[in-house]
mmCIF file with all atom_site columns, C-alpha atoms in Angstrom:
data_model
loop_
_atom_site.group_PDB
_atom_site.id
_atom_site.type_symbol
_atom_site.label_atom_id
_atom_site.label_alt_id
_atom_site.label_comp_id
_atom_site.label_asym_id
_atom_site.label_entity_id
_atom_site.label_seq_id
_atom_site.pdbx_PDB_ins_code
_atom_site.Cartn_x
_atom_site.Cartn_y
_atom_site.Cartn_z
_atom_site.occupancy
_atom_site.B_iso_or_equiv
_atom_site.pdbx_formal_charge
_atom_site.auth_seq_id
_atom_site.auth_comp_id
_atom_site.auth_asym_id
_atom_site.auth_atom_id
_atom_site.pdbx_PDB_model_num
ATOM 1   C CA . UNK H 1 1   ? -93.053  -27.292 173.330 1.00 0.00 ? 1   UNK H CA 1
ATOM 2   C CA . UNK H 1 2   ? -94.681  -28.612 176.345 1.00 0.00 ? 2   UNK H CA 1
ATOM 3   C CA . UNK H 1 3   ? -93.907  -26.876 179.939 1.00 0.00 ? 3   UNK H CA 1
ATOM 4   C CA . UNK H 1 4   ? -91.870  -30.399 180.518 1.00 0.00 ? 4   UNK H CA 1
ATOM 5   C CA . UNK H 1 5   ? -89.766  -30.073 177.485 1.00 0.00 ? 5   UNK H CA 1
ATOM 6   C CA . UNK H 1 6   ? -89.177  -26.722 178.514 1.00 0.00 ? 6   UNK H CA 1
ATOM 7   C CA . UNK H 1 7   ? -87.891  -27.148 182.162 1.00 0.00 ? 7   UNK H CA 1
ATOM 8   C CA . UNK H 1 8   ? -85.412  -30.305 180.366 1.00 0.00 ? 8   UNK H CA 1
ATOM 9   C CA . UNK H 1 9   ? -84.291  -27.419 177.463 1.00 0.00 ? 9   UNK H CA 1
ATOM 10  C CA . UNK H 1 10  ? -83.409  -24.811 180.274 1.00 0.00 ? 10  UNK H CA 1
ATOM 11  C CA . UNK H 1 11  ? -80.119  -24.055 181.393 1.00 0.00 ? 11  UNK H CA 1
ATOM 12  C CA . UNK H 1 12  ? -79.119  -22.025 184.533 1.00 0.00 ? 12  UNK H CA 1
ATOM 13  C CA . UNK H 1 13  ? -75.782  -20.949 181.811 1.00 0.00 ? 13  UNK H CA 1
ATOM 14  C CA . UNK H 1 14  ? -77.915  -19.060 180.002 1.00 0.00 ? 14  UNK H CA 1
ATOM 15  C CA . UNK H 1 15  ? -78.425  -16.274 182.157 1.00 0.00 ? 15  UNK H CA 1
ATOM 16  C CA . UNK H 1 16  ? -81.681  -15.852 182.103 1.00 0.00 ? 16  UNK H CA 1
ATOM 17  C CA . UNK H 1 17  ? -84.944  -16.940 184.318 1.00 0.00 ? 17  UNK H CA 1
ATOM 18  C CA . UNK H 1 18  ? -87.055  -19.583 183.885 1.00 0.00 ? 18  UNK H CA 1
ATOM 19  C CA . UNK H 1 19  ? -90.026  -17.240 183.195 1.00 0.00 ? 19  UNK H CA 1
ATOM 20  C CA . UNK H 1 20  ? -88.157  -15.316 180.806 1.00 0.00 ? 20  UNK H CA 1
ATOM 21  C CA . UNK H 1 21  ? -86.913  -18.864 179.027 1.00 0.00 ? 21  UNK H CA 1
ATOM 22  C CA . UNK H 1 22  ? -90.480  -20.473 179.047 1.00 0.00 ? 22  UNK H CA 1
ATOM 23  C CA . UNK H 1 23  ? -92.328  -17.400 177.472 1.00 0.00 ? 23  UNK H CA 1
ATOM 24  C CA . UNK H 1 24  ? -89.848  -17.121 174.913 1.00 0.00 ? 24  UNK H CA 1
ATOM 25  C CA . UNK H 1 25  ? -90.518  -21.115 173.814 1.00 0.00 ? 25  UNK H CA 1
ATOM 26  C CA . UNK H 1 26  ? -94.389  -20.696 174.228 1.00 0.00 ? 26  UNK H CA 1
ATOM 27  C CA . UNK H 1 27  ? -93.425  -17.286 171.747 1.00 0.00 ? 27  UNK H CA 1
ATOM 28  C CA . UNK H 1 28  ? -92.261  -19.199 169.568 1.00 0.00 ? 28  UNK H CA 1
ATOM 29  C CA . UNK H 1 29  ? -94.621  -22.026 169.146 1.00 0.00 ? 29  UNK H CA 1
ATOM 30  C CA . UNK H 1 30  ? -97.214  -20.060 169.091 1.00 0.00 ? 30  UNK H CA 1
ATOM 31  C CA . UNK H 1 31  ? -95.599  -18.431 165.836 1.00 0.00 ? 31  UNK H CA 1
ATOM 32  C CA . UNK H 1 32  ? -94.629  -21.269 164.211 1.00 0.00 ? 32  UNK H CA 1
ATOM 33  C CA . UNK H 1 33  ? -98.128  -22.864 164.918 1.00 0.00 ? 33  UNK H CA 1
ATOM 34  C CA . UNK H 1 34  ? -99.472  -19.971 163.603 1.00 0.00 ? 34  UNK H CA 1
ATOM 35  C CA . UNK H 1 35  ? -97.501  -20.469 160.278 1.00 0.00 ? 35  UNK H CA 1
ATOM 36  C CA . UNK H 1 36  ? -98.367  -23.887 159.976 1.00 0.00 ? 36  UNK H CA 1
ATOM 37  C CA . UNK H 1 37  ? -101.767 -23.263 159.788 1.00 0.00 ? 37  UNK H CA 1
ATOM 38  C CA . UNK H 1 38  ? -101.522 -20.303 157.081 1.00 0.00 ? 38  UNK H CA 1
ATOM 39  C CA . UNK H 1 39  ? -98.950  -21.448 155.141 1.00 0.00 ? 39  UNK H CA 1
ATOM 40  C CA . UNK H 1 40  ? -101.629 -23.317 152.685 1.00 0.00 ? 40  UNK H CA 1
ATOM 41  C CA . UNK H 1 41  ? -103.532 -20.135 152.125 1.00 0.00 ? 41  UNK H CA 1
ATOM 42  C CA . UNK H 1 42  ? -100.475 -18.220 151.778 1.00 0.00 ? 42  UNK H CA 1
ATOM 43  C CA . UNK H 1 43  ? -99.532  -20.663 149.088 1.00 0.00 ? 43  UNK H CA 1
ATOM 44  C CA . UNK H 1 44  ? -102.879 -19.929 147.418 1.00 0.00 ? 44  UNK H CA 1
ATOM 45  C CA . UNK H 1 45  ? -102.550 -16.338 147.712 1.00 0.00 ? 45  UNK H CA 1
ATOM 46  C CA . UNK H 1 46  ? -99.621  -16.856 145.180 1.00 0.00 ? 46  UNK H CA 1
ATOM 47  C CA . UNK H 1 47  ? -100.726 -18.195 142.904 1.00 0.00 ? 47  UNK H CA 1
ATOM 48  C CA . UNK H 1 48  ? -103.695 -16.153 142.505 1.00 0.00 ? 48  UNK H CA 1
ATOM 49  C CA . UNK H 1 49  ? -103.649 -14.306 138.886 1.00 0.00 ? 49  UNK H CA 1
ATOM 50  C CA . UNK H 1 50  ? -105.886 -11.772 138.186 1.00 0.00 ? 50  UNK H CA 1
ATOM 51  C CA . UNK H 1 51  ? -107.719 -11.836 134.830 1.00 0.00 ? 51  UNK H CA 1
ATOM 52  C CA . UNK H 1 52  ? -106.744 -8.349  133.882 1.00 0.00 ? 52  UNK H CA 1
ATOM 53  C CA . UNK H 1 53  ? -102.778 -9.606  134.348 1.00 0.00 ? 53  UNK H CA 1
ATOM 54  C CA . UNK H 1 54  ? -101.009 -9.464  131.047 1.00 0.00 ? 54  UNK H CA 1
ATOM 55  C CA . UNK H 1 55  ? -98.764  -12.619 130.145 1.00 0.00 ? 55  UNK H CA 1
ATOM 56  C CA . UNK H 1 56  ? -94.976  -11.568 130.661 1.00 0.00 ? 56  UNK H CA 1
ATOM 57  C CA . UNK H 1 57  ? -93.957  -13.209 127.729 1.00 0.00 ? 57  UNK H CA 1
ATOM 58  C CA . UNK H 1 58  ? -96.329  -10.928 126.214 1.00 0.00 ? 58  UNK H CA 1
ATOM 59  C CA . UNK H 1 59  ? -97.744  -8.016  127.396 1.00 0.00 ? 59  UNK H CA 1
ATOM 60  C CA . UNK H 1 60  ? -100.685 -7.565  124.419 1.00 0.00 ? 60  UNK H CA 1
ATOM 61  C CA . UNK H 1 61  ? -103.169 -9.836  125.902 1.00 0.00 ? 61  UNK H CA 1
ATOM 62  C CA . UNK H 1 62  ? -104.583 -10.469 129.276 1.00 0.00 ? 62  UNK H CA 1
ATOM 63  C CA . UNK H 1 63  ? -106.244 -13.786 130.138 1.00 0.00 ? 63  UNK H CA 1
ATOM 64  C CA . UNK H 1 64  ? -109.722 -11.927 129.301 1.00 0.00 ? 64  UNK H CA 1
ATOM 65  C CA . UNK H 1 65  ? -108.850 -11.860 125.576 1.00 0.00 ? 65  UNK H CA 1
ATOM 66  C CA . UNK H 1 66  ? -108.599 -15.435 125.805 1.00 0.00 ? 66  UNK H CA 1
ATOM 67  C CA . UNK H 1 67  ? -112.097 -15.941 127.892 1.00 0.00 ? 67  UNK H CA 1
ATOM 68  C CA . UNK H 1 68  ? -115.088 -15.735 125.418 1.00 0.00 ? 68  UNK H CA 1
ATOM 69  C CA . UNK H 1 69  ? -117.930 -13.842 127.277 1.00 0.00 ? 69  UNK H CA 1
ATOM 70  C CA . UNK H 1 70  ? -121.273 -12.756 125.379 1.00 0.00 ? 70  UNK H CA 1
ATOM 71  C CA . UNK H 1 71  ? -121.976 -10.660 128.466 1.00 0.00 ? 71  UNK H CA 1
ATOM 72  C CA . UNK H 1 72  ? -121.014 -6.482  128.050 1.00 0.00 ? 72  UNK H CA 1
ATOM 73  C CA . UNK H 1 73  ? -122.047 -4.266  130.886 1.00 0.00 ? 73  UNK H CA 1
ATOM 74  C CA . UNK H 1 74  ? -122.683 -0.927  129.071 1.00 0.00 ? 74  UNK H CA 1
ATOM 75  C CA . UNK H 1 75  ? -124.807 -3.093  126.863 1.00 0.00 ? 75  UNK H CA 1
ATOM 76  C CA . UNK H 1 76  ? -127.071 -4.159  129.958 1.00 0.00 ? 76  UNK H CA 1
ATOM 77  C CA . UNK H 1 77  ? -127.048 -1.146  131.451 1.00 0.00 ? 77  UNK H CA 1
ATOM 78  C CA . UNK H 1 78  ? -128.681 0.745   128.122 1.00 0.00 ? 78  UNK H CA 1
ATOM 79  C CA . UNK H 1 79  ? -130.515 -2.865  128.104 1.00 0.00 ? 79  UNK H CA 1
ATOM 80  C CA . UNK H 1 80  ? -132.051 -1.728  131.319 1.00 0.00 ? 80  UNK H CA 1
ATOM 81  C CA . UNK H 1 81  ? -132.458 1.898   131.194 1.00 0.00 ? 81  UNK H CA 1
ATOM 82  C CA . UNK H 1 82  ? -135.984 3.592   131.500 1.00 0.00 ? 82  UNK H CA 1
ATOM 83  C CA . UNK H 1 83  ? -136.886 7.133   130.203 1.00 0.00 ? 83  UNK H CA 1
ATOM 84  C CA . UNK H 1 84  ? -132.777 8.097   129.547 1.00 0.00 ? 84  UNK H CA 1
ATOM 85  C CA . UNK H 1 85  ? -131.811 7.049   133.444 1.00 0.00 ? 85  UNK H CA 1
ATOM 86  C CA . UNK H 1 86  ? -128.834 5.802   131.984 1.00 0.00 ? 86  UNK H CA 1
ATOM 87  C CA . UNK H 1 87  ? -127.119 9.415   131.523 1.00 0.00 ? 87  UNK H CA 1
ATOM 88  C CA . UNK H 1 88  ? -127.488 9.834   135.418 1.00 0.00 ? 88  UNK H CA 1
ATOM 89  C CA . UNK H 1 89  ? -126.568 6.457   136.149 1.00 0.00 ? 89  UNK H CA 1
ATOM 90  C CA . UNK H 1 90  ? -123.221 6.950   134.345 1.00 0.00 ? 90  UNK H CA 1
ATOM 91  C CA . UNK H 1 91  ? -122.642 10.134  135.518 1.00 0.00 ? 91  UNK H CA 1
ATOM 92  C CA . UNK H 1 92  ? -122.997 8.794   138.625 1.00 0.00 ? 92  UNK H CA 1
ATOM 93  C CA . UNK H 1 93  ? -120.770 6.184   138.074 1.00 0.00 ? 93  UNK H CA 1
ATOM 94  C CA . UNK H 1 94  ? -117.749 8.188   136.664 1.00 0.00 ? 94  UNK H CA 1
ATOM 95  C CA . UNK H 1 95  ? -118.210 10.575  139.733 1.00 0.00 ? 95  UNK H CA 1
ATOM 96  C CA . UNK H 1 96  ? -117.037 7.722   141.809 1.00 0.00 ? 96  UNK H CA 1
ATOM 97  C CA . UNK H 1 97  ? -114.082 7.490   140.072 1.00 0.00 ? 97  UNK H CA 1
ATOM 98  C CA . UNK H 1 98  ? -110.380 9.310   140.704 1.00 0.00 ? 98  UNK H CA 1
ATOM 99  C CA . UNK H 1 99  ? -108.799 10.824  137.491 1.00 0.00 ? 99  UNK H CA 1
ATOM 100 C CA . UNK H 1 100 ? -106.814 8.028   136.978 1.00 0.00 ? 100 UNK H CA 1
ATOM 101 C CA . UNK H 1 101 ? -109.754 5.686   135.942 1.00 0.00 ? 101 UNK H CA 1
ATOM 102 C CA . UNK H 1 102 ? -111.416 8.342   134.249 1.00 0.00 ? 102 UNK H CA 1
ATOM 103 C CA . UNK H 1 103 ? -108.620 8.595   132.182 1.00 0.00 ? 103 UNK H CA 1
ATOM 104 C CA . UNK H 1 104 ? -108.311 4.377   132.080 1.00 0.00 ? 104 UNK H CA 1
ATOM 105 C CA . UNK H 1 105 ? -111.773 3.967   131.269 1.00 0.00 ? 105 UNK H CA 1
ATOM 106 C CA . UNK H 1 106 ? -111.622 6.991   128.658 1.00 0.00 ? 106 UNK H CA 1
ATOM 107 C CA . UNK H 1 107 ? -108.756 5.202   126.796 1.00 0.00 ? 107 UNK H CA 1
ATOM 108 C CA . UNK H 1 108 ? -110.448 1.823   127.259 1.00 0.00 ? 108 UNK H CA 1
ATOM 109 C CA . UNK H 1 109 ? -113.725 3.378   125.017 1.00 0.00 ? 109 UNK H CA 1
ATOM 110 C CA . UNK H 1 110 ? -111.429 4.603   122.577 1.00 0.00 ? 110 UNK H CA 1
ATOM 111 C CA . UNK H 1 111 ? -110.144 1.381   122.118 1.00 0.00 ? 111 UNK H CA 1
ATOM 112 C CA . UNK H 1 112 ? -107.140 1.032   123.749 1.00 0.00 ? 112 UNK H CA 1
ATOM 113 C CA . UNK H 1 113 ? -105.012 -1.910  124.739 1.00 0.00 ? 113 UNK H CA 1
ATOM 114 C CA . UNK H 1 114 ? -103.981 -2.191  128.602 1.00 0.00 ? 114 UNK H CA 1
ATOM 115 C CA . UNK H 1 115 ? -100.052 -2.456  127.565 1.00 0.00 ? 115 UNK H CA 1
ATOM 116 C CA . UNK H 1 116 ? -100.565 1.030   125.629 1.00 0.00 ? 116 UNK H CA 1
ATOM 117 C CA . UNK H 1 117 ? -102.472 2.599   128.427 1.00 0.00 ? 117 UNK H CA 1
ATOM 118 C CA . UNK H 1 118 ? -99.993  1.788   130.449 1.00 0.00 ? 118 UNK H CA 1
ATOM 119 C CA . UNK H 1 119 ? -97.478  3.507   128.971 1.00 0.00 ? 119 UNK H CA 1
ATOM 120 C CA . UNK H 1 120 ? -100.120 6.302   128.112 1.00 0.00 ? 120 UNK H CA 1
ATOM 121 C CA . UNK H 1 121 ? -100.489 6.901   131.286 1.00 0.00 ? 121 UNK H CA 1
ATOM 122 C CA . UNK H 1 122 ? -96.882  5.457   132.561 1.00 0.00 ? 122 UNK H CA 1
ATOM 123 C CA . UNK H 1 123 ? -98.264  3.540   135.444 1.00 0.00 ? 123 UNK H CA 1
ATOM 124 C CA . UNK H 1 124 ? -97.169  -0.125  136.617 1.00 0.00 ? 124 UNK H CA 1
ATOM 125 C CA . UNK H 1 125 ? -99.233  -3.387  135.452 1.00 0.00 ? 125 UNK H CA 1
ATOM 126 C CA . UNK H 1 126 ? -100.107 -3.673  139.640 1.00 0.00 ? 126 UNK H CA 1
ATOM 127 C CA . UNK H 1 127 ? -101.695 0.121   139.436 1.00 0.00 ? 127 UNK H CA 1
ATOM 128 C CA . UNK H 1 128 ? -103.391 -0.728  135.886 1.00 0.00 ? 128 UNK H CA 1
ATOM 129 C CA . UNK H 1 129 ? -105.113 -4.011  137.336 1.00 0.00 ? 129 UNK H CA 1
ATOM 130 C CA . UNK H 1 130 ? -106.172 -2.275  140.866 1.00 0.00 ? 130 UNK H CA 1
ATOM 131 C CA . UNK H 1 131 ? -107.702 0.777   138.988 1.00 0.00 ? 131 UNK H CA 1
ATOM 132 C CA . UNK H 1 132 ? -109.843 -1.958  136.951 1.00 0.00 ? 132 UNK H CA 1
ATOM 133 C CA . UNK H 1 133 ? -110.458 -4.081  139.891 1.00 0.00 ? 133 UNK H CA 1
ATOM 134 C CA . UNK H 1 134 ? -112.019 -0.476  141.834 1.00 0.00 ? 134 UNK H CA 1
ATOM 135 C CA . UNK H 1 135 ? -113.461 0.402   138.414 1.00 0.00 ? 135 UNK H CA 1
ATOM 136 C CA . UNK H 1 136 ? -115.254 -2.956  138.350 1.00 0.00 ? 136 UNK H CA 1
ATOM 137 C CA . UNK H 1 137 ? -116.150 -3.583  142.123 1.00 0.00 ? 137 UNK H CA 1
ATOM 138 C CA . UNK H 1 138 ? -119.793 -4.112  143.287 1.00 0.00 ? 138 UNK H CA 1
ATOM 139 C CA . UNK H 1 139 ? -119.841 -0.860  144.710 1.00 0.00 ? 139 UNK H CA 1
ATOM 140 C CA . UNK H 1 140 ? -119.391 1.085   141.665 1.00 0.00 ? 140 UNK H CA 1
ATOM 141 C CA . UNK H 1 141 ? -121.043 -0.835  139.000 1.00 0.00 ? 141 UNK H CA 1
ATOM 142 C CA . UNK H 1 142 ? -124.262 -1.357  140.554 1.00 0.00 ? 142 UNK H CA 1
ATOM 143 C CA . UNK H 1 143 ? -125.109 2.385   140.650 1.00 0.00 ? 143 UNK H CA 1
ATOM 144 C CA . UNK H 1 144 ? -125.672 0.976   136.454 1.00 0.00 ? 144 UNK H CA 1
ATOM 145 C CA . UNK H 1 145 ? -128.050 -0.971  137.042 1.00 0.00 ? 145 UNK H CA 1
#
C-alpha cells in the first residue's frame, strides 16, 4: 500500500491517528510481502521426505531399501584403517553419541528393522529419523575416516 492509498483508506471514524493507521498498513505489507516471497520455499520444505521415512502404508521399508547403493561406511572405514586405528576411530565415534543412538545403532548391527526399533525403544518415526540424521551428519562420521 502506497502512502497515497493510505491517506484515501483512512478514516477520521476510526478513532485512531494517521500515524497509528499508516504503520499498521506498512505492518502489514511488509508481512504479506514477506510471505509472498517464502511461500515457494515453504512449499518445498513440505514436501521434503527424508530417506530414512518409512511409507505409511507400510511401515517395513524406508525409501533406502528401495535405493541400491554398493557404498557401506563401516566397510570404508576398515577399508581405510592403518595399524588397528579403526578401534579408536569408532570409539571415538560412539562417544559422540547420546544413549539413544547407541542403543539405535546397537539394534541396527544386530539387524534390526527401523519399525521394530521403534517400538524397541518406543520412540516416534520423527525421533527415529533425527537420531539417524545426527548419527549420520558430517560431524560425526568423519572422525571414521
Amino acid at each position: 500500500m502506497t502512502l497515497w492509498q493510505a491517506y484515501n483508506s483512512y478514516n477520521p471514524d476510526m478513532r485512531i491517528s494517521f500515524d497509528v493507521f499508516l504503520r499498521t498498513c506498512l505492518e502489514k505489507k511488509f508481512k504479506s510481502e514477506l510471505t509472498r516471497r517464502y511461500r515457494k520455499k515453504r512449499i518445498i520444505n513440505k514436501l521434503a521426505v527424508s530417506l530414512d521415512a518409512t511409507d505409511e502404508s507400510d511401515e517395513k521399508h524406508s525409501l533406502l531399501d528401495f535405493i541400491p547403493s554398493d557404498f557401506d561406511t563401516f566397510e570404508e572405514a576398515v577399508r581405510r584403517q592403518e595399524h588397528g586405528q579403526y578401534r579408536d576411530k569408532a570409539h571415538e565415534y560412539v562417544s559422540r553419541l547420546s544413549n539413544q543412538q547407541v542403543n539405535i545403532l546397537n539394534l541396527l548391527m544386530d539387524g534390526y528393522k527401523p519399525h521394530e526399533i521403534r517400538r524397541i525403544l518406543e520412540i516416534s518415526q520423527r525421533e527415529y529419523a533425527d537420531n539417524l540424521q545426527i548419527m549420520r551428519s558430517y560431524e560425526n562420521i568423519k572422525i571414521l575416516f
